[in-house]
Tab-separated table of C-alpha atoms and ligand atoms in Angstrom:
chain	number	residue	atom	x	y	z
A	1	MET	CA	-85.334	125.261	-67.681
A	2	ARG	CA	-87.309	123.593	-65.455
A	3	SER	CA	-84.995	124.325	-62.327
A	4	LYS	CA	-84.595	128.247	-63.897
A	5	ALA	CA	-88.715	128.506	-63.284
A	6	LEU	CA	-89.402	126.680	-59.637
A	7	ALA	CA	-86.345	128.306	-58.698
A	8	ILE	CA	-88.395	131.607	-59.772
A	9	VAL	CA	-91.063	129.994	-58.236
A	10	VAL	CA	-89.434	129.452	-54.765
A	11	PHE	CA	-88.075	132.996	-55.220
A	12	PHE	CA	-91.650	134.893	-54.862
A	13	ALA	CA	-92.842	132.489	-52.007
A	14	ALA	CA	-90.215	133.322	-49.885
A	15	PHE	CA	-90.603	137.110	-50.837
A	16	ILE	CA	-94.883	136.473	-49.892
A	17	LEU	CA	-94.450	134.979	-46.953
A	18	THR	CA	-91.848	137.803	-44.903
A	19	ALA	CA	-93.575	140.425	-47.093
A	20	GLY	CA	-94.396	142.620	-44.708
A	21	LYS	CA	-91.581	140.996	-42.022
A	22	GLY	CA	-88.716	143.582	-43.429
A	23	TYR	CA	-87.633	141.287	-45.761
A	24	THR	CA	-87.218	138.876	-48.325
A	25	GLN	CA	-85.379	136.018	-47.749
A	26	THR	CA	-84.271	133.200	-50.219
A	27	ASN	CA	-82.616	129.789	-49.682
A	28	SER	CA	-82.223	131.122	-46.519
A	29	LYS	CA	-80.829	135.161	-46.965
A	30	LYS	CA	-82.657	137.538	-45.624
A	31	THR	CA	-82.278	140.900	-47.975
A	32	PHE	CA	-83.398	143.204	-45.158
A	33	LEU	CA	-85.886	146.092	-46.430
A	34	LYS	CA	-85.850	148.082	-43.389
A	35	PHE	CA	-84.334	149.431	-40.272
A	36	THR	CA	-85.311	147.617	-37.188
A	37	PRO	CA	-83.474	149.716	-33.898
A	38	GLY	CA	-82.590	148.027	-30.756
A	39	ALA	CA	-82.787	144.287	-32.841
A	40	ILE	CA	-80.443	141.840	-33.456
A	41	TRP	CA	-78.614	143.106	-36.854
A	42	PRO	CA	-76.879	140.360	-39.165
A	43	ASP	CA	-74.534	140.728	-41.591
A	44	ASN	CA	-74.137	138.710	-45.400
A	45	LYS	CA	-72.979	135.584	-42.942
A	46	GLY	CA	-76.499	136.507	-40.474
A	47	VAL	CA	-73.991	136.974	-37.407
A	48	HIS	CA	-74.984	140.511	-35.031
A	49	ILE	CA	-73.051	143.278	-36.826
A	50	ASN	CA	-69.736	143.662	-34.790
A	51	ALA	CA	-69.063	147.454	-34.823
A	52	HIS	CA	-70.196	149.510	-31.808
A	53	GLY	CA	-69.316	153.020	-31.455
A	54	GLY	CA	-68.910	153.195	-34.844
A	55	GLY	CA	-68.933	155.463	-37.530
A	56	LEU	CA	-69.754	155.510	-41.392
A	57	LEU	CA	-67.885	156.752	-44.463
A	58	TYR	CA	-69.189	157.069	-47.886
A	59	ASP	CA	-67.495	156.718	-50.625
A	60	LYS	CA	-68.112	155.807	-54.757
A	61	GLY	CA	-71.280	154.260	-53.998
A	62	MET	CA	-70.750	152.485	-50.761
A	63	TYR	CA	-71.375	152.961	-47.391
A	64	TYR	CA	-68.218	151.275	-45.067
A	65	TRP	CA	-69.359	150.921	-41.522
A	66	PHE	CA	-66.408	151.107	-38.520
A	67	GLY	CA	-66.835	150.122	-35.675
A	68	GLU	CA	-65.083	148.701	-31.964
A	69	HIS	CA	-65.501	144.572	-32.531
A	70	LYS	CA	-66.038	143.898	-28.930
A	71	VAL	CA	-66.438	139.749	-28.091
A	72	ALA	CA	-68.378	138.339	-24.501
A	73	GLY	CA	-68.593	139.298	-21.115
A	74	GLU	CA	-67.578	142.442	-19.726
A	75	ARG	CA	-63.648	142.087	-21.115
A	76	GLY	CA	-65.292	142.117	-24.674
A	77	ASN	CA	-65.098	146.438	-23.643
A	78	SER	CA	-61.772	145.704	-23.391
A	79	ALA	CA	-59.852	145.977	-27.984
A	80	MET	CA	-59.377	142.643	-28.160
A	81	VAL	CA	-59.621	142.534	-31.606
A	82	GLY	CA	-59.521	145.653	-33.647
A	83	VAL	CA	-62.249	148.052	-34.725
A	84	HIS	CA	-64.173	145.874	-37.476
A	85	CYS	CA	-65.795	147.114	-40.794
A	86	TYR	CA	-68.674	146.283	-43.057
A	87	SER	CA	-69.549	147.680	-46.687
A	88	SER	CA	-73.506	148.827	-47.452
A	89	LYS	CA	-74.691	150.327	-50.795
A	90	ASP	CA	-78.304	150.082	-49.647
A	91	LEU	CA	-77.591	150.818	-46.162
A	92	TYR	CA	-79.861	147.542	-44.591
A	93	ASN	CA	-78.068	144.920	-45.784
A	94	TRP	CA	-73.907	144.705	-44.570
A	95	LYS	CA	-71.445	143.086	-45.888
A	96	ASP	CA	-68.651	141.247	-43.284
A	97	GLU	CA	-65.064	143.375	-44.590
A	98	GLY	CA	-63.010	141.528	-41.152
A	99	ILE	CA	-60.631	143.500	-39.155
A	100	ALA	CA	-59.705	146.947	-40.645
A	101	LEU	CA	-57.369	148.002	-37.457
A	102	PRO	CA	-56.477	144.757	-35.836
A	103	VAL	CA	-54.825	145.065	-32.330
A	104	SER	CA	-51.735	144.652	-32.225
A	105	ALA	CA	-49.463	141.194	-29.786
A	106	ASP	CA	-47.093	143.411	-29.767
A	107	SER	CA	-47.628	144.440	-25.590
A	108	THR	CA	-45.018	147.338	-25.586
A	109	SER	CA	-47.273	149.075	-28.694
A	110	ASP	CA	-50.136	151.132	-28.151
A	111	ILE	CA	-52.306	149.452	-29.503
A	112	ALA	CA	-51.472	146.348	-27.898
A	113	GLN	CA	-54.093	144.027	-27.204
A	114	GLY	CA	-56.317	144.461	-24.193
A	115	CYS	CA	-56.151	148.227	-25.235
A	116	ILE	CA	-59.358	149.760	-24.833
A	117	LEU	CA	-59.700	151.351	-28.576
A	118	GLU	CA	-63.075	153.391	-28.864
A	119	ARG	CA	-65.102	155.323	-31.007
A	120	PRO	CA	-63.147	154.704	-34.366
A	121	LYS	CA	-64.099	157.086	-37.518
A	122	VAL	CA	-62.892	157.146	-41.042
A	123	VAL	CA	-62.412	160.175	-43.399
A	124	TYR	CA	-61.295	160.446	-47.015
A	125	ASN	CA	-58.305	162.831	-47.502
A	126	ARG	CA	-58.335	164.007	-51.824
A	127	LYS	CA	-54.759	165.692	-51.335
A	128	SER	CA	-52.855	162.111	-50.217
A	129	LYS	CA	-56.206	160.275	-51.534
A	130	MET	CA	-55.725	158.442	-47.446
A	131	TYR	CA	-58.455	156.528	-45.644
A	132	VAL	CA	-57.163	158.270	-42.139
A	133	MET	CA	-58.785	156.347	-38.535
A	134	TRP	CA	-58.679	158.144	-36.250
A	135	PHE	CA	-60.289	156.941	-32.617
A	136	HIS	CA	-60.231	157.067	-28.672
A	137	LEU	CA	-57.163	154.474	-27.427
A	138	GLU	CA	-56.511	153.978	-23.887
A	139	LEU	CA	-53.360	152.268	-22.932
A	140	LYS	CA	-53.438	148.255	-21.787
A	141	GLY	CA	-53.684	147.970	-17.930
A	142	LYS	CA	-53.654	151.725	-17.060
A	143	GLY	CA	-58.226	152.570	-17.020
A	144	TYR	CA	-59.390	155.172	-18.511
A	145	SER	CA	-56.688	157.170	-18.038
A	146	ALA	CA	-54.571	157.728	-21.072
A	147	ALA	CA	-57.243	159.899	-22.803
A	148	ARG	CA	-55.650	159.737	-25.999
A	149	ALA	CA	-55.911	160.454	-29.597
A	150	GLY	CA	-54.530	157.554	-32.038
A	151	VAL	CA	-54.318	157.559	-35.750
A	152	ALA	CA	-54.483	154.943	-38.366
A	153	VAL	CA	-53.886	155.039	-42.269
A	154	SER	CA	-54.723	152.886	-45.333
A	155	LYS	CA	-54.983	153.172	-48.964
A	156	LYS	CA	-57.968	151.462	-48.753
A	157	PRO	CA	-61.989	151.868	-46.741
A	158	THR	CA	-61.266	148.429	-46.100
A	159	GLY	CA	-58.102	148.941	-44.931
A	160	PRO	CA	-55.714	147.144	-43.648
A	161	TYR	CA	-54.601	150.207	-41.436
A	162	LYS	CA	-50.650	150.953	-40.353
A	163	PHE	CA	-51.567	152.397	-37.329
A	164	LEU	CA	-49.547	155.418	-37.078
A	165	LYS	CA	-49.331	157.390	-33.962
A	166	SER	CA	-50.817	158.190	-30.287
A	167	TYR	CA	-50.659	161.268	-27.943
A	168	ARG	CA	-52.928	164.059	-26.107
A	169	PRO	CA	-52.935	166.913	-28.705
A	170	ASN	CA	-52.044	170.145	-28.281
A	171	PRO	CA	-49.969	170.509	-26.155
A	172	ASN	CA	-48.773	174.585	-24.813
A	173	SER	CA	-51.561	175.581	-26.986
A	174	LEU	CA	-54.067	177.785	-26.018
A	175	PRO	CA	-58.114	177.630	-26.966
A	176	PHE	CA	-58.841	179.713	-29.856
A	177	TYR	CA	-61.861	182.805	-29.611
A	178	PRO	CA	-64.556	183.216	-31.700
A	179	ALA	CA	-65.008	186.964	-31.656
A	180	GLY	CA	-67.452	188.522	-29.740
A	181	THR	CA	-66.660	185.513	-26.619
A	182	PRO	CA	-66.827	187.035	-23.451
A	183	ALA	CA	-63.554	187.795	-21.683
A	184	ASP	CA	-65.272	186.092	-18.248
A	185	GLU	CA	-65.254	182.870	-21.144
A	186	MET	CA	-61.736	182.720	-21.477
A	187	VAL	CA	-59.565	180.285	-19.620
A	188	ASP	CA	-56.166	182.677	-17.268
A	189	CYS	CA	-54.068	179.463	-16.345
A	190	SER	CA	-53.128	182.012	-13.773
A	191	ARG	CA	-56.794	182.635	-12.287
A	192	PRO	CA	-58.744	178.849	-13.416
A	193	LYS	CA	-62.662	179.879	-13.009
A	194	ASN	CA	-63.523	176.557	-12.573
A	195	GLU	CA	-62.799	173.016	-12.278
A	196	SER	CA	-62.710	172.637	-16.489
A	197	ASP	CA	-60.057	175.276	-16.177
A	198	GLN	CA	-57.963	173.193	-13.499
A	199	PHE	CA	-57.833	170.373	-16.206
A	200	PHE	CA	-57.264	172.390	-19.228
A	201	CYS	CA	-54.765	174.514	-17.861
A	202	ARG	CA	-53.028	171.294	-15.336
A	203	ASP	CA	-52.713	169.590	-19.243
A	204	LEU	CA	-51.822	172.338	-20.935
A	205	PRO	CA	-47.916	171.038	-21.095
A	206	GLY	CA	-48.826	167.649	-21.989
A	207	GLY	CA	-51.507	168.082	-24.366
A	208	GLN	CA	-55.774	168.266	-24.074
A	209	MET	CA	-57.148	164.827	-22.643
A	210	ALA	CA	-59.362	163.428	-25.766
A	211	ARG	CA	-61.795	160.507	-24.827
A	212	ASP	CA	-65.430	160.093	-26.865
A	213	MET	CA	-64.473	161.480	-30.425
A	214	THR	CA	-65.845	162.206	-33.402
A	215	VAL	CA	-64.584	163.669	-37.076
A	216	PHE	CA	-66.078	165.528	-38.915
A	217	VAL	CA	-65.023	167.597	-42.910
A	218	ASP	CA	-66.692	170.287	-44.140
A	219	ASP	CA	-67.118	171.508	-47.504
A	220	ASP	CA	-63.426	173.155	-47.994
A	221	GLY	CA	-61.496	170.419	-46.981
A	222	LYS	CA	-61.265	171.136	-43.915
A	223	ALA	CA	-61.371	168.010	-40.995
A	224	TYR	CA	-61.856	168.609	-36.964
A	225	HIS	CA	-61.525	166.191	-34.500
A	226	VAL	CA	-64.319	167.488	-31.967
A	227	TYR	CA	-64.252	164.841	-28.104
A	228	SER	CA	-64.564	165.141	-25.217
A	229	SER	CA	-61.843	166.748	-23.056
A	230	GLU	CA	-60.821	168.442	-19.952
A	231	GLU	CA	-61.550	164.525	-17.204
A	232	ASN	CA	-64.912	164.521	-19.277
A	233	ASN	CA	-66.349	167.565	-18.654
A	234	THR	CA	-65.940	169.801	-21.989
A	235	ILE	CA	-65.649	169.485	-25.847
A	236	GLN	CA	-63.080	170.539	-27.985
A	237	VAL	CA	-62.959	170.765	-31.844
A	238	ALA	CA	-60.065	170.725	-33.019
A	239	GLU	CA	-58.466	171.202	-36.561
A	240	LEU	CA	-56.633	168.536	-37.783
A	241	THR	CA	-52.959	169.206	-40.804
A	242	ASP	CA	-54.071	168.933	-44.484
A	243	ASP	CA	-53.214	165.326	-44.380
A	244	TYR	CA	-55.669	164.893	-41.068
A	245	THR	CA	-53.053	162.626	-39.093
A	246	GLY	CA	-52.073	165.494	-36.698
A	247	HIS	CA	-53.862	168.427	-34.889
A	248	THR	CA	-53.218	172.568	-35.902
A	249	GLY	CA	-53.016	173.220	-32.473
A	250	LYS	CA	-56.165	175.660	-33.177
A	251	PHE	CA	-59.109	174.533	-31.011
A	252	SER	CA	-61.979	175.789	-28.972
A	253	ARG	CA	-63.781	174.613	-25.887
A	254	VAL	CA	-67.740	174.789	-26.103
A	255	TYR	CA	-69.897	174.185	-23.417
A	256	ILE	CA	-67.258	174.327	-20.562
A	257	GLY	CA	-67.886	172.207	-17.451
A	258	HIS	CA	-71.311	170.626	-18.557
A	259	GLN	CA	-69.808	167.069	-19.375
A	260	THR	CA	-70.627	166.675	-23.221
A	261	GLU	CA	-69.538	163.260	-24.716
A	262	ALA	CA	-70.614	161.062	-27.580
A	263	PRO	CA	-70.165	163.686	-29.702
A	264	ALA	CA	-71.539	163.510	-33.501
A	265	VAL	CA	-71.375	166.323	-36.101
A	266	PHE	CA	-73.483	167.206	-39.293
A	267	LYS	CA	-73.662	170.509	-41.725
A	268	ARG	CA	-77.465	171.963	-43.368
A	269	ASN	CA	-77.913	174.654	-45.152
A	270	GLY	CA	-74.510	175.871	-44.227
A	271	LEU	CA	-75.623	175.408	-39.912
A	272	TYR	CA	-73.142	173.073	-37.907
A	273	TYR	CA	-75.137	170.032	-35.873
A	274	MET	CA	-73.317	168.796	-32.493
A	275	ILE	CA	-75.575	165.487	-31.159
A	276	GLY	CA	-74.072	164.472	-28.004
A	277	SER	CA	-74.973	162.500	-24.502
A	278	GLY	CA	-74.392	163.442	-20.897
A	279	CYS	CA	-71.350	161.569	-19.025
A	280	THR	CA	-72.623	158.422	-17.331
A	281	GLY	CA	-71.086	155.523	-18.542
A	282	TRP	CA	-72.658	152.805	-20.098
A	283	ALA	CA	-75.503	154.246	-18.815
A	284	PRO	CA	-77.874	156.060	-20.889
A	285	ASN	CA	-79.261	159.672	-20.372
A	286	ALA	CA	-80.140	162.905	-22.446
A	287	ALA	CA	-78.409	163.600	-25.390
A	288	ARG	CA	-78.185	166.730	-25.843
A	289	TRP	CA	-77.343	168.878	-29.101
A	290	PHE	CA	-75.903	172.697	-30.326
A	291	THR	CA	-75.820	174.896	-33.213
A	292	SER	CA	-73.277	176.781	-34.397
A	293	ARG	CA	-72.028	178.621	-37.868
A	294	SER	CA	-68.890	177.316	-37.424
A	295	MET	CA	-67.221	175.061	-36.443
A	296	PHE	CA	-65.349	177.191	-33.858
A	297	GLY	CA	-68.352	178.217	-32.546
A	298	PRO	CA	-69.997	180.148	-30.614
A	299	TRP	CA	-71.880	177.011	-30.060
A	300	THR	CA	-75.159	177.216	-29.192
A	301	PHE	CA	-77.336	175.033	-26.493
A	302	HIS	CA	-80.625	173.473	-27.137
A	303	GLY	CA	-80.951	170.217	-24.556
A	304	ASN	CA	-83.077	167.313	-25.714
A	305	PRO	CA	-83.533	166.942	-29.603
A	306	CYS	CA	-85.045	163.546	-28.634
A	307	LYS	CA	-89.149	163.267	-28.158
A	308	GLY	CA	-91.018	160.693	-26.332
A	309	GLU	CA	-91.068	158.258	-24.342
A	310	GLY	CA	-87.970	156.498	-23.782
A	311	SER	CA	-86.478	159.990	-25.056
A	312	ASP	CA	-85.004	161.678	-21.107
A	313	LYS	CA	-82.322	158.039	-21.897
A	314	THR	CA	-81.758	158.591	-25.796
A	315	TYR	CA	-84.298	155.453	-25.899
A	316	GLY	CA	-81.727	153.414	-23.928
A	317	GLY	CA	-79.392	154.922	-26.599
A	318	GLN	CA	-75.985	157.079	-26.548
A	319	SER	CA	-75.085	158.821	-29.876
A	320	THR	CA	-71.981	157.891	-32.529
A	321	TYR	CA	-72.407	159.507	-35.448
A	322	ILE	CA	-75.114	161.350	-37.612
A	323	LEU	CA	-74.737	160.139	-41.283
A	324	PRO	CA	-76.057	162.768	-44.077
A	325	VAL	CA	-77.733	159.921	-46.704
A	326	SER	CA	-76.407	160.073	-50.035
A	327	GLY	CA	-78.470	161.311	-52.417
A	328	LYS	CA	-81.347	162.652	-50.557
A	329	LYS	CA	-82.058	166.574	-49.002
A	330	ASP	CA	-82.106	166.777	-45.318
A	331	ALA	CA	-81.773	162.802	-44.954
A	332	PHE	CA	-79.577	162.301	-41.584
A	333	ILE	CA	-79.498	159.468	-39.654
A	334	PHE	CA	-78.887	159.764	-36.029
A	335	MET	CA	-77.190	156.567	-34.693
A	336	ALA	CA	-76.584	155.962	-31.631
A	337	ASP	CA	-75.361	152.416	-29.268
A	338	LYS	CA	-77.544	150.805	-26.874
A	339	TRP	CA	-73.927	149.513	-24.739
A	340	GLU	CA	-74.139	145.630	-23.111
A	341	HIS	CA	-71.988	146.295	-21.123
A	342	LYS	CA	-71.910	142.862	-19.412
A	343	ASN	CA	-71.597	141.144	-22.041
A	344	ALA	CA	-70.361	143.581	-24.869
A	345	ILE	CA	-70.911	141.813	-28.371
A	346	ASP	CA	-74.453	142.127	-27.467
A	347	GLY	CA	-74.670	145.826	-27.870
A	348	ARG	CA	-77.777	147.362	-30.219
A	349	TYR	CA	-77.811	149.874	-32.914
A	350	LEU	CA	-80.110	152.363	-32.694
A	351	TRP	CA	-80.937	154.222	-35.918
A	352	LEU	CA	-83.106	157.133	-36.570
A	353	PRO	CA	-84.521	159.829	-38.652
A	354	ILE	CA	-83.819	163.611	-38.041
A	355	ALA	CA	-86.525	165.629	-38.873
A	356	PHE	CA	-86.142	168.941	-39.840
A	357	LYS	CA	-88.859	171.994	-38.471
A	358	GLY	CA	-87.381	175.239	-39.715
A	359	ASN	CA	-83.886	174.320	-38.309
A	360	ASP	CA	-84.592	172.845	-35.585
A	361	ILE	CA	-84.237	169.261	-35.065
A	362	GLU	CA	-86.460	166.546	-33.447
A	363	ILE	CA	-85.754	162.748	-33.438
A	364	ASN	CA	-88.660	160.297	-31.779
A	365	TRP	CA	-88.257	156.037	-31.493
A	366	SER	CA	-89.370	154.126	-34.339
A	367	ASP	CA	-89.768	150.459	-33.824
A	368	SER	CA	-88.545	150.090	-37.465
A	369	TRP	CA	-88.559	152.653	-40.607
A	370	ASP	CA	-86.803	152.392	-43.939
A	371	LEU	CA	-84.917	155.662	-46.322
A	372	SER	CA	-88.762	156.359	-47.967
A	373	VAL	CA	-89.221	158.800	-44.501
A	374	PHE	CA	-87.173	161.359	-46.081
A	375	LYS	CA	-88.220	163.410	-49.463
B	1	GAL	C1	-69.154	156.360	-22.259
B	1	GAL	C2	-68.929	156.510	-24.043
B	1	GAL	C3	-68.043	155.031	-24.306
B	1	GAL	C4	-67.698	154.630	-23.220
B	1	GAL	C5	-67.616	154.383	-21.886
B	1	GAL	C6	-66.828	153.214	-20.518
B	1	GAL	O1	-69.523	157.799	-21.500
B	1	GAL	O2	-69.335	157.025	-24.391
B	1	GAL	O3	-67.659	154.954	-25.422
B	1	GAL	O4	-65.712	154.920	-22.502
B	1	GAL	O5	-68.142	155.450	-21.279
B	1	GAL	O6	-67.912	154.050	-19.555
């Protein structure tokens, strides 16, 4: 009884001492109460979260964070381990769930250790009851030339995921054009009008290049793979099959020739939003945002959503995902990576709230914030 009372006193003393620091601490275990963008973000074991280029899945009251597990040094930019998974109920405190998709020890596998496996995104398929992970895959030893989409499935959100295949999407398929698309925007492979058209036509037989990517599931259950294509010149928005493990052949091209990377998509009041970056490798650049009434477009370009100091470089980060916070209206978190390409494991996470002015969005820097910013 006395030791219980003592424990309570110690707990409250620790609480008071650490109040205002954004976490409570008992027996060296911290409970985080806010986001501190760009800071070291320890998991339940006290280790900086290792889930870069990540995406979130909300499933049965739990958030799951999937991302690239990076190792130290520049070699950490290649996949030495696989896709790491964490779980959380409150978005501040993350439990290490281990490696959801390991790279393969078999050097002939598409996902052989040392390949480049980036930006994994997991979605749940209600029909097959499977969790489906898509990622950008570059074959080992081939730099960034393969430009493939890879897919893996699991019965449980935390894995293990079974690798199915990797390929370039939609060979021999021409783009879908929303009604009203001007004829001069349609590709004609007998007379490509610009460099992006040339790459598109070059890749028509073998499938389109697929690098930086996200997956978006719409309210009607249809899923879309959104990726940087045509030598990173153009975003393509491609419909996935009913089980989410393949492409249907229907896709559209967005913002042709403007080199958009790092696409992230969300939907609010029936309007689709896309935020992406420019194309400067690991170095940060200005973000850009678009809206559309349909996933297939036409998408309208709106410029940079970030405001204030550092906004011309996305505060040092690059978009990776936008999370709708469960149970809150108009609550979306912009998630970006602050890459440390010389010591990949030290990459940081910039999570910032999205503010709405009518249908317009704004992102502002904040050293620390919590979910109470959302009404
Ligand atoms: C970035 C891209 C990253 C990674 C990097 C390699 O532009 O968004 O995911 O591919 O280039 O240089």
